[in-house]
mmCIF file with all atom_site columns, C-alpha atoms and ligand atoms in Angstrom:
data_model
loop_
_atom_site.group_PDB
_atom_site.id
_atom_site.type_symbol
_atom_site.label_atom_id
_atom_site.label_alt_id
_atom_site.label_comp_id
_atom_site.label_asym_id
_atom_site.label_entity_id
_atom_site.label_seq_id
_atom_site.pdbx_PDB_ins_code
_atom_site.Cartn_x
_atom_site.Cartn_y
_atom_site.Cartn_z
_atom_site.occupancy
_atom_site.B_iso_or_equiv
_atom_site.pdbx_formal_charge
_atom_site.auth_seq_id
_atom_site.auth_comp_id
_atom_site.auth_asym_id
_atom_site.auth_atom_id
_atom_site.pdbx_PDB_model_num
ATOM   1   C  CA  . UNK A 1 1   ? 155.064 31.700  -30.882 1.00 0.00 ? 1   UNK A CA  1
ATOM   2   C  CA  . UNK A 1 2   ? 158.137 29.430  -32.258 1.00 0.00 ? 2   UNK A CA  1
ATOM   3   C  CA  . UNK A 1 3   ? 157.293 25.832  -31.375 1.00 0.00 ? 3   UNK A CA  1
ATOM   4   C  CA  . UNK A 1 4   ? 161.039 24.584  -29.993 1.00 0.00 ? 4   UNK A CA  1
ATOM   5   C  CA  . UNK A 1 5   ? 162.462 21.553  -31.206 1.00 0.00 ? 5   UNK A CA  1
ATOM   6   C  CA  . UNK A 1 6   ? 162.050 19.535  -28.236 1.00 0.00 ? 6   UNK A CA  1
ATOM   7   C  CA  . UNK A 1 7   ? 158.187 20.189  -28.074 1.00 0.00 ? 7   UNK A CA  1
ATOM   8   C  CA  . UNK A 1 8   ? 158.195 19.290  -31.726 1.00 0.00 ? 8   UNK A CA  1
ATOM   9   C  CA  . UNK A 1 9   ? 160.165 16.036  -31.123 1.00 0.00 ? 9   UNK A CA  1
ATOM   10  C  CA  . UNK A 1 10  ? 157.623 15.188  -28.237 1.00 0.00 ? 10  UNK A CA  1
ATOM   11  C  CA  . UNK A 1 11  ? 154.565 15.594  -30.413 1.00 0.00 ? 11  UNK A CA  1
ATOM   12  C  CA  . UNK A 1 12  ? 155.775 13.160  -33.243 1.00 0.00 ? 12  UNK A CA  1
ATOM   13  C  CA  . UNK A 1 13  ? 156.493 10.627  -30.235 1.00 0.00 ? 13  UNK A CA  1
ATOM   14  C  CA  . UNK A 1 14  ? 153.103 10.962  -29.158 1.00 0.00 ? 14  UNK A CA  1
ATOM   15  C  CA  . UNK A 1 15  ? 151.898 10.658  -32.712 1.00 0.00 ? 15  UNK A CA  1
ATOM   16  C  CA  . UNK A 1 16  ? 153.828 7.670   -32.771 1.00 0.00 ? 16  UNK A CA  1
ATOM   17  C  CA  . UNK A 1 17  ? 152.550 5.889   -29.888 1.00 0.00 ? 17  UNK A CA  1
ATOM   18  C  CA  . UNK A 1 18  ? 148.844 6.887   -31.053 1.00 0.00 ? 18  UNK A CA  1
ATOM   19  C  CA  . UNK A 1 19  ? 149.332 4.979   -34.262 1.00 0.00 ? 19  UNK A CA  1
ATOM   20  C  CA  . UNK A 1 20  ? 151.030 2.330   -32.585 1.00 0.00 ? 20  UNK A CA  1
ATOM   21  C  CA  . UNK A 1 21  ? 148.556 1.747   -30.131 1.00 0.00 ? 21  UNK A CA  1
ATOM   22  C  CA  . UNK A 1 22  ? 145.831 2.756   -31.994 1.00 0.00 ? 22  UNK A CA  1
ATOM   23  C  CA  . UNK A 1 23  ? 146.224 0.512   -34.953 1.00 0.00 ? 23  UNK A CA  1
ATOM   24  C  CA  . UNK A 1 24  ? 145.827 -2.862  -33.360 1.00 0.00 ? 24  UNK A CA  1
ATOM   25  C  CA  . UNK A 1 25  ? 142.686 -1.196  -31.676 1.00 0.00 ? 25  UNK A CA  1
ATOM   26  C  CA  . UNK A 1 26  ? 141.490 0.012   -34.847 1.00 0.00 ? 26  UNK A CA  1
ATOM   27  C  CA  . UNK A 1 27  ? 141.956 -4.066  -36.425 1.00 0.00 ? 27  UNK A CA  1
ATOM   28  C  CA  . UNK A 1 28  ? 140.274 -5.317  -33.543 1.00 0.00 ? 28  UNK A CA  1
ATOM   29  C  CA  . UNK A 1 29  ? 136.949 -2.986  -33.679 1.00 0.00 ? 29  UNK A CA  1
ATOM   30  C  CA  . UNK A 1 30  ? 136.836 -3.657  -37.355 1.00 0.00 ? 30  UNK A CA  1
ATOM   31  C  CA  . UNK A 1 31  ? 136.724 -7.485  -36.695 1.00 0.00 ? 31  UNK A CA  1
ATOM   32  C  CA  . UNK A 1 32  ? 133.858 -6.624  -33.596 1.00 0.00 ? 32  UNK A CA  1
ATOM   33  C  CA  . UNK A 1 33  ? 131.891 -4.715  -36.219 1.00 0.00 ? 33  UNK A CA  1
ATOM   34  C  CA  . UNK A 1 34  ? 131.616 -7.508  -38.723 1.00 0.00 ? 34  UNK A CA  1
ATOM   35  C  CA  . UNK A 1 35  ? 131.308 -10.341 -36.484 1.00 0.00 ? 35  UNK A CA  1
ATOM   36  C  CA  . UNK A 1 36  ? 127.591 -9.596  -35.334 1.00 0.00 ? 36  UNK A CA  1
ATOM   37  C  CA  . UNK A 1 37  ? 126.308 -8.696  -38.212 1.00 0.00 ? 37  UNK A CA  1
ATOM   38  C  CA  . UNK A 1 38  ? 127.131 -12.515 -39.802 1.00 0.00 ? 38  UNK A CA  1
ATOM   39  C  CA  . UNK A 1 39  ? 125.977 -13.915 -36.400 1.00 0.00 ? 39  UNK A CA  1
ATOM   40  C  CA  . UNK A 1 40  ? 122.959 -14.635 -34.282 1.00 0.00 ? 40  UNK A CA  1
ATOM   41  C  CA  . UNK A 1 41  ? 122.693 -15.840 -31.078 1.00 0.00 ? 41  UNK A CA  1
ATOM   42  C  CA  . UNK A 1 42  ? 121.332 -19.098 -31.901 1.00 0.00 ? 42  UNK A CA  1
ATOM   43  C  CA  . UNK A 1 43  ? 124.097 -19.877 -34.412 1.00 0.00 ? 43  UNK A CA  1
ATOM   44  C  CA  . UNK A 1 44  ? 126.549 -22.760 -33.769 1.00 0.00 ? 44  UNK A CA  1
ATOM   45  C  CA  . UNK A 1 45  ? 130.400 -21.347 -34.457 1.00 0.00 ? 45  UNK A CA  1
ATOM   46  C  CA  . UNK A 1 46  ? 132.956 -23.436 -35.554 1.00 0.00 ? 46  UNK A CA  1
ATOM   47  C  CA  . UNK A 1 47  ? 136.766 -21.755 -36.146 1.00 0.00 ? 47  UNK A CA  1
ATOM   48  C  CA  . UNK A 1 48  ? 138.739 -24.200 -38.865 1.00 0.00 ? 48  UNK A CA  1
ATOM   49  C  CA  . UNK A 1 49  ? 142.087 -23.199 -39.620 1.00 0.00 ? 49  UNK A CA  1
ATOM   50  C  CA  . UNK A 1 50  ? 143.649 -24.382 -42.913 1.00 0.00 ? 50  UNK A CA  1
ATOM   51  C  CA  . UNK A 1 51  ? 147.268 -25.586 -42.864 1.00 0.00 ? 51  UNK A CA  1
ATOM   52  C  CA  . UNK A 1 52  ? 149.004 -26.385 -46.364 1.00 0.00 ? 52  UNK A CA  1
ATOM   53  C  CA  . UNK A 1 53  ? 150.698 -29.788 -44.690 1.00 0.00 ? 53  UNK A CA  1
ATOM   54  C  CA  . UNK A 1 54  ? 147.969 -30.606 -41.726 1.00 0.00 ? 54  UNK A CA  1
ATOM   55  C  CA  . UNK A 1 55  ? 144.674 -29.760 -43.468 1.00 0.00 ? 55  UNK A CA  1
ATOM   56  C  CA  . UNK A 1 56  ? 142.210 -28.173 -41.372 1.00 0.00 ? 56  UNK A CA  1
ATOM   57  C  CA  . UNK A 1 57  ? 142.471 -28.131 -37.503 1.00 0.00 ? 57  UNK A CA  1
ATOM   58  C  CA  . UNK A 1 58  ? 139.596 -27.088 -35.671 1.00 0.00 ? 58  UNK A CA  1
ATOM   59  C  CA  . UNK A 1 59  ? 139.917 -23.719 -33.944 1.00 0.00 ? 59  UNK A CA  1
ATOM   60  C  CA  . UNK A 1 60  ? 142.323 -20.584 -34.460 1.00 0.00 ? 60  UNK A CA  1
ATOM   61  C  CA  . UNK A 1 61  ? 145.459 -21.920 -34.643 1.00 0.00 ? 61  UNK A CA  1
ATOM   62  C  CA  . UNK A 1 62  ? 148.933 -19.933 -35.358 1.00 0.00 ? 62  UNK A CA  1
ATOM   63  C  CA  . UNK A 1 63  ? 151.422 -21.077 -37.904 1.00 0.00 ? 63  UNK A CA  1
ATOM   64  C  CA  . UNK A 1 64  ? 154.251 -20.982 -35.155 1.00 0.00 ? 64  UNK A CA  1
ATOM   65  C  CA  . UNK A 1 65  ? 152.102 -23.848 -33.353 1.00 0.00 ? 65  UNK A CA  1
ATOM   66  C  CA  . UNK A 1 66  ? 151.078 -26.006 -36.110 1.00 0.00 ? 66  UNK A CA  1
ATOM   67  C  CA  . UNK A 1 67  ? 154.200 -27.845 -35.775 1.00 0.00 ? 67  UNK A CA  1
ATOM   68  C  CA  . UNK A 1 68  ? 154.290 -28.846 -31.753 1.00 0.00 ? 68  UNK A CA  1
ATOM   69  C  CA  . UNK A 1 69  ? 150.100 -29.654 -32.003 1.00 0.00 ? 69  UNK A CA  1
ATOM   70  C  CA  . UNK A 1 70  ? 151.099 -31.778 -35.239 1.00 0.00 ? 70  UNK A CA  1
ATOM   71  C  CA  . UNK A 1 71  ? 153.745 -33.652 -32.998 1.00 0.00 ? 71  UNK A CA  1
ATOM   72  C  CA  . UNK A 1 72  ? 151.490 -33.986 -29.969 1.00 0.00 ? 72  UNK A CA  1
ATOM   73  C  CA  . UNK A 1 73  ? 148.687 -35.418 -31.769 1.00 0.00 ? 73  UNK A CA  1
ATOM   74  C  CA  . UNK A 1 74  ? 150.970 -38.013 -33.912 1.00 0.00 ? 74  UNK A CA  1
ATOM   75  C  CA  . UNK A 1 75  ? 148.883 -38.202 -37.166 1.00 0.00 ? 75  UNK A CA  1
ATOM   76  C  CA  . UNK A 1 76  ? 150.028 -35.543 -39.759 1.00 0.00 ? 76  UNK A CA  1
ATOM   77  C  CA  . UNK A 1 77  ? 146.261 -35.343 -40.758 1.00 0.00 ? 77  UNK A CA  1
ATOM   78  C  CA  . UNK A 1 78  ? 143.610 -35.910 -38.551 1.00 0.00 ? 78  UNK A CA  1
ATOM   79  C  CA  . UNK A 1 79  ? 140.339 -34.629 -40.257 1.00 0.00 ? 79  UNK A CA  1
ATOM   80  C  CA  . UNK A 1 80  ? 138.210 -32.799 -38.317 1.00 0.00 ? 80  UNK A CA  1
ATOM   81  C  CA  . UNK A 1 81  ? 134.875 -33.771 -37.359 1.00 0.00 ? 81  UNK A CA  1
ATOM   82  C  CA  . UNK A 1 82  ? 131.579 -31.236 -36.457 1.00 0.00 ? 82  UNK A CA  1
ATOM   83  C  CA  . UNK A 1 83  ? 128.773 -32.316 -35.117 1.00 0.00 ? 83  UNK A CA  1
ATOM   84  C  CA  . UNK A 1 84  ? 125.359 -30.400 -35.369 1.00 0.00 ? 84  UNK A CA  1
ATOM   85  C  CA  . UNK A 1 85  ? 122.091 -30.950 -34.982 1.00 0.00 ? 85  UNK A CA  1
ATOM   86  C  CA  . UNK A 1 86  ? 119.163 -30.964 -37.984 1.00 0.00 ? 86  UNK A CA  1
ATOM   87  C  CA  . UNK A 1 87  ? 117.922 -27.013 -38.508 1.00 0.00 ? 87  UNK A CA  1
ATOM   88  C  CA  . UNK A 1 88  ? 120.585 -25.079 -36.618 1.00 0.00 ? 88  UNK A CA  1
ATOM   89  C  CA  . UNK A 1 89  ? 122.156 -22.180 -37.984 1.00 0.00 ? 89  UNK A CA  1
ATOM   90  C  CA  . UNK A 1 90  ? 125.456 -23.169 -38.432 1.00 0.00 ? 90  UNK A CA  1
ATOM   91  C  CA  . UNK A 1 91  ? 128.976 -20.289 -38.795 1.00 0.00 ? 91  UNK A CA  1
ATOM   92  C  CA  . UNK A 1 92  ? 132.160 -21.420 -40.357 1.00 0.00 ? 92  UNK A CA  1
ATOM   93  C  CA  . UNK A 1 93  ? 135.130 -19.168 -39.346 1.00 0.00 ? 93  UNK A CA  1
ATOM   94  C  CA  . UNK A 1 94  ? 137.312 -19.617 -41.792 1.00 0.00 ? 94  UNK A CA  1
ATOM   95  C  CA  . UNK A 1 95  ? 140.985 -18.934 -41.269 1.00 0.00 ? 95  UNK A CA  1
ATOM   96  C  CA  . UNK A 1 96  ? 144.807 -19.779 -42.885 1.00 0.00 ? 96  UNK A CA  1
ATOM   97  C  CA  . UNK A 1 97  ? 147.716 -20.322 -40.989 1.00 0.00 ? 97  UNK A CA  1
ATOM   98  C  CA  . UNK A 1 98  ? 149.717 -20.357 -44.379 1.00 0.00 ? 98  UNK A CA  1
ATOM   99  C  CA  . UNK A 1 99  ? 149.024 -19.846 -47.622 1.00 0.00 ? 99  UNK A CA  1
ATOM   100 C  CA  . UNK A 1 100 ? 145.574 -18.965 -49.456 1.00 0.00 ? 100 UNK A CA  1
ATOM   101 C  CA  . UNK A 1 101 ? 142.925 -21.904 -48.687 1.00 0.00 ? 101 UNK A CA  1
ATOM   102 C  CA  . UNK A 1 102 ? 139.598 -22.070 -50.057 1.00 0.00 ? 102 UNK A CA  1
ATOM   103 C  CA  . UNK A 1 103 ? 136.019 -23.851 -48.590 1.00 0.00 ? 103 UNK A CA  1
ATOM   104 C  CA  . UNK A 1 104 ? 133.581 -25.767 -49.976 1.00 0.00 ? 104 UNK A CA  1
ATOM   105 C  CA  . UNK A 1 105 ? 130.607 -27.694 -48.655 1.00 0.00 ? 105 UNK A CA  1
ATOM   106 C  CA  . UNK A 1 106 ? 128.694 -28.514 -51.758 1.00 0.00 ? 106 UNK A CA  1
ATOM   107 C  CA  . UNK A 1 107 ? 125.822 -30.260 -50.162 1.00 0.00 ? 107 UNK A CA  1
ATOM   108 C  CA  . UNK A 1 108 ? 124.863 -27.200 -48.171 1.00 0.00 ? 108 UNK A CA  1
ATOM   109 C  CA  . UNK A 1 109 ? 125.569 -25.156 -51.625 1.00 0.00 ? 109 UNK A CA  1
ATOM   110 C  CA  . UNK A 1 110 ? 128.924 -23.590 -49.678 1.00 0.00 ? 110 UNK A CA  1
ATOM   111 C  CA  . UNK A 1 111 ? 131.620 -22.668 -52.132 1.00 0.00 ? 111 UNK A CA  1
ATOM   112 C  CA  . UNK A 1 112 ? 134.118 -20.046 -51.487 1.00 0.00 ? 112 UNK A CA  1
ATOM   113 C  CA  . UNK A 1 113 ? 134.932 -18.204 -54.859 1.00 0.00 ? 113 UNK A CA  1
ATOM   114 C  CA  . UNK A 1 114 ? 137.714 -15.968 -53.416 1.00 0.00 ? 114 UNK A CA  1
ATOM   115 C  CA  . UNK A 1 115 ? 139.683 -17.739 -51.138 1.00 0.00 ? 115 UNK A CA  1
ATOM   116 C  CA  . UNK A 1 116 ? 140.799 -17.297 -47.371 1.00 0.00 ? 116 UNK A CA  1
ATOM   117 C  CA  . UNK A 1 117 ? 144.396 -15.477 -46.989 1.00 0.00 ? 117 UNK A CA  1
ATOM   118 C  CA  . UNK A 1 118 ? 146.405 -15.381 -43.885 1.00 0.00 ? 118 UNK A CA  1
ATOM   119 C  CA  . UNK A 1 119 ? 145.460 -12.821 -41.581 1.00 0.00 ? 119 UNK A CA  1
ATOM   120 C  CA  . UNK A 1 120 ? 141.795 -12.711 -42.607 1.00 0.00 ? 120 UNK A CA  1
ATOM   121 C  CA  . UNK A 1 121 ? 138.500 -14.402 -41.057 1.00 0.00 ? 121 UNK A CA  1
ATOM   122 C  CA  . UNK A 1 122 ? 136.037 -15.357 -43.418 1.00 0.00 ? 122 UNK A CA  1
ATOM   123 C  CA  . UNK A 1 123 ? 132.993 -16.233 -42.168 1.00 0.00 ? 123 UNK A CA  1
ATOM   124 C  CA  . UNK A 1 124 ? 130.457 -18.602 -44.274 1.00 0.00 ? 124 UNK A CA  1
ATOM   125 C  CA  . UNK A 1 125 ? 127.304 -20.006 -42.777 1.00 0.00 ? 125 UNK A CA  1
ATOM   126 C  CA  . UNK A 1 126 ? 124.135 -22.058 -43.570 1.00 0.00 ? 126 UNK A CA  1
ATOM   127 C  CA  . UNK A 1 127 ? 120.897 -23.870 -42.241 1.00 0.00 ? 127 UNK A CA  1
ATOM   128 C  CA  . UNK A 1 128 ? 121.791 -27.634 -41.707 1.00 0.00 ? 128 UNK A CA  1
ATOM   129 C  CA  . UNK A 1 129 ? 118.683 -28.513 -42.857 1.00 0.00 ? 129 UNK A CA  1
ATOM   130 C  CA  . UNK A 1 130 ? 119.099 -32.258 -43.867 1.00 0.00 ? 130 UNK A CA  1
ATOM   131 C  CA  . UNK A 1 131 ? 120.420 -34.655 -41.540 1.00 0.00 ? 131 UNK A CA  1
ATOM   132 C  CA  . UNK A 1 132 ? 123.344 -36.999 -42.420 1.00 0.00 ? 132 UNK A CA  1
ATOM   133 C  CA  . UNK A 1 133 ? 127.238 -37.062 -43.069 1.00 0.00 ? 133 UNK A CA  1
ATOM   134 C  CA  . UNK A 1 134 ? 128.890 -34.633 -45.398 1.00 0.00 ? 134 UNK A CA  1
ATOM   135 C  CA  . UNK A 1 135 ? 132.712 -33.746 -46.463 1.00 0.00 ? 135 UNK A CA  1
ATOM   136 C  CA  . UNK A 1 136 ? 133.709 -30.277 -46.885 1.00 0.00 ? 136 UNK A CA  1
ATOM   137 C  CA  . UNK A 1 137 ? 136.991 -29.366 -48.770 1.00 0.00 ? 137 UNK A CA  1
ATOM   138 C  CA  . UNK A 1 138 ? 139.795 -26.639 -49.619 1.00 0.00 ? 138 UNK A CA  1
ATOM   139 C  CA  . UNK A 1 139 ? 139.031 -25.341 -53.058 1.00 0.00 ? 139 UNK A CA  1
ATOM   140 C  CA  . UNK A 1 140 ? 141.806 -23.661 -53.825 1.00 0.00 ? 140 UNK A CA  1
ATOM   141 C  CA  . UNK A 1 141 ? 144.925 -25.564 -54.582 1.00 0.00 ? 141 UNK A CA  1
ATOM   142 C  CA  . UNK A 1 142 ? 147.473 -25.171 -52.034 1.00 0.00 ? 142 UNK A CA  1
ATOM   143 C  CA  . UNK A 1 143 ? 150.281 -27.766 -52.192 1.00 0.00 ? 143 UNK A CA  1
ATOM   144 C  CA  . UNK A 1 144 ? 150.581 -31.578 -51.643 1.00 0.00 ? 144 UNK A CA  1
ATOM   145 C  CA  . UNK A 1 145 ? 148.214 -32.556 -49.225 1.00 0.00 ? 145 UNK A CA  1
ATOM   146 C  CA  . UNK A 1 146 ? 145.289 -30.554 -50.723 1.00 0.00 ? 146 UNK A CA  1
ATOM   147 C  CA  . UNK A 1 147 ? 143.347 -33.381 -51.801 1.00 0.00 ? 147 UNK A CA  1
ATOM   148 C  CA  . UNK A 1 148 ? 143.165 -34.688 -48.696 1.00 0.00 ? 148 UNK A CA  1
ATOM   149 C  CA  . UNK A 1 149 ? 142.294 -31.396 -47.028 1.00 0.00 ? 149 UNK A CA  1
ATOM   150 C  CA  . UNK A 1 150 ? 138.959 -32.144 -46.144 1.00 0.00 ? 150 UNK A CA  1
ATOM   151 C  CA  . UNK A 1 151 ? 136.150 -32.658 -43.115 1.00 0.00 ? 151 UNK A CA  1
ATOM   152 C  CA  . UNK A 1 152 ? 133.363 -34.090 -42.085 1.00 0.00 ? 152 UNK A CA  1
ATOM   153 C  CA  . UNK A 1 153 ? 129.922 -32.708 -41.125 1.00 0.00 ? 153 UNK A CA  1
ATOM   154 C  CA  . UNK A 1 154 ? 127.534 -34.768 -39.666 1.00 0.00 ? 154 UNK A CA  1
ATOM   155 C  CA  . UNK A 1 155 ? 123.887 -33.434 -39.157 1.00 0.00 ? 155 UNK A CA  1
ATOM   156 C  CA  . UNK A 1 156 ? 122.152 -35.336 -36.324 1.00 0.00 ? 156 UNK A CA  1
ATOM   157 C  CA  . UNK A 1 157 ? 118.409 -35.934 -36.814 1.00 0.00 ? 157 UNK A CA  1
HETATM 158 CU CU1 . CU  B 2 .   ? 143.987 -26.051 -48.704 1.00 0.00 ? 201 CU  B CU1 1
#
């Protein structure tokens, strides 16, 4: 049996639809697949988004939203302060809204070597086993504000 051109067109259209619909779904399930392995129910999870001018922003922020957020908050750089209790398992979900950033929290031996590329999520976790005030920073030179791209982790006893 000969397949008519119209049928072939329809098949190609269907194939295209499957790809267009399936791709985002595939990416989402990929994200989900990796997520549970790296966390546990008791973990304290924080999302940090890096921005070359704005520094670390608490939460997941898209590049297009950074400027309006910045204008709303006034200050160009307002470093995030994260509070946890001693003994808690802490997970940072690290994102970038623009260029490749890095992450280091020396006091807990957290040090990224591969960087945080835009569009990807890098998970780091550690046990907050000592109380105090600690500084985390960006360890990939990302622009003029790289030196002040920092945040504070407070571990309460
Ligand atoms: Cu950076």
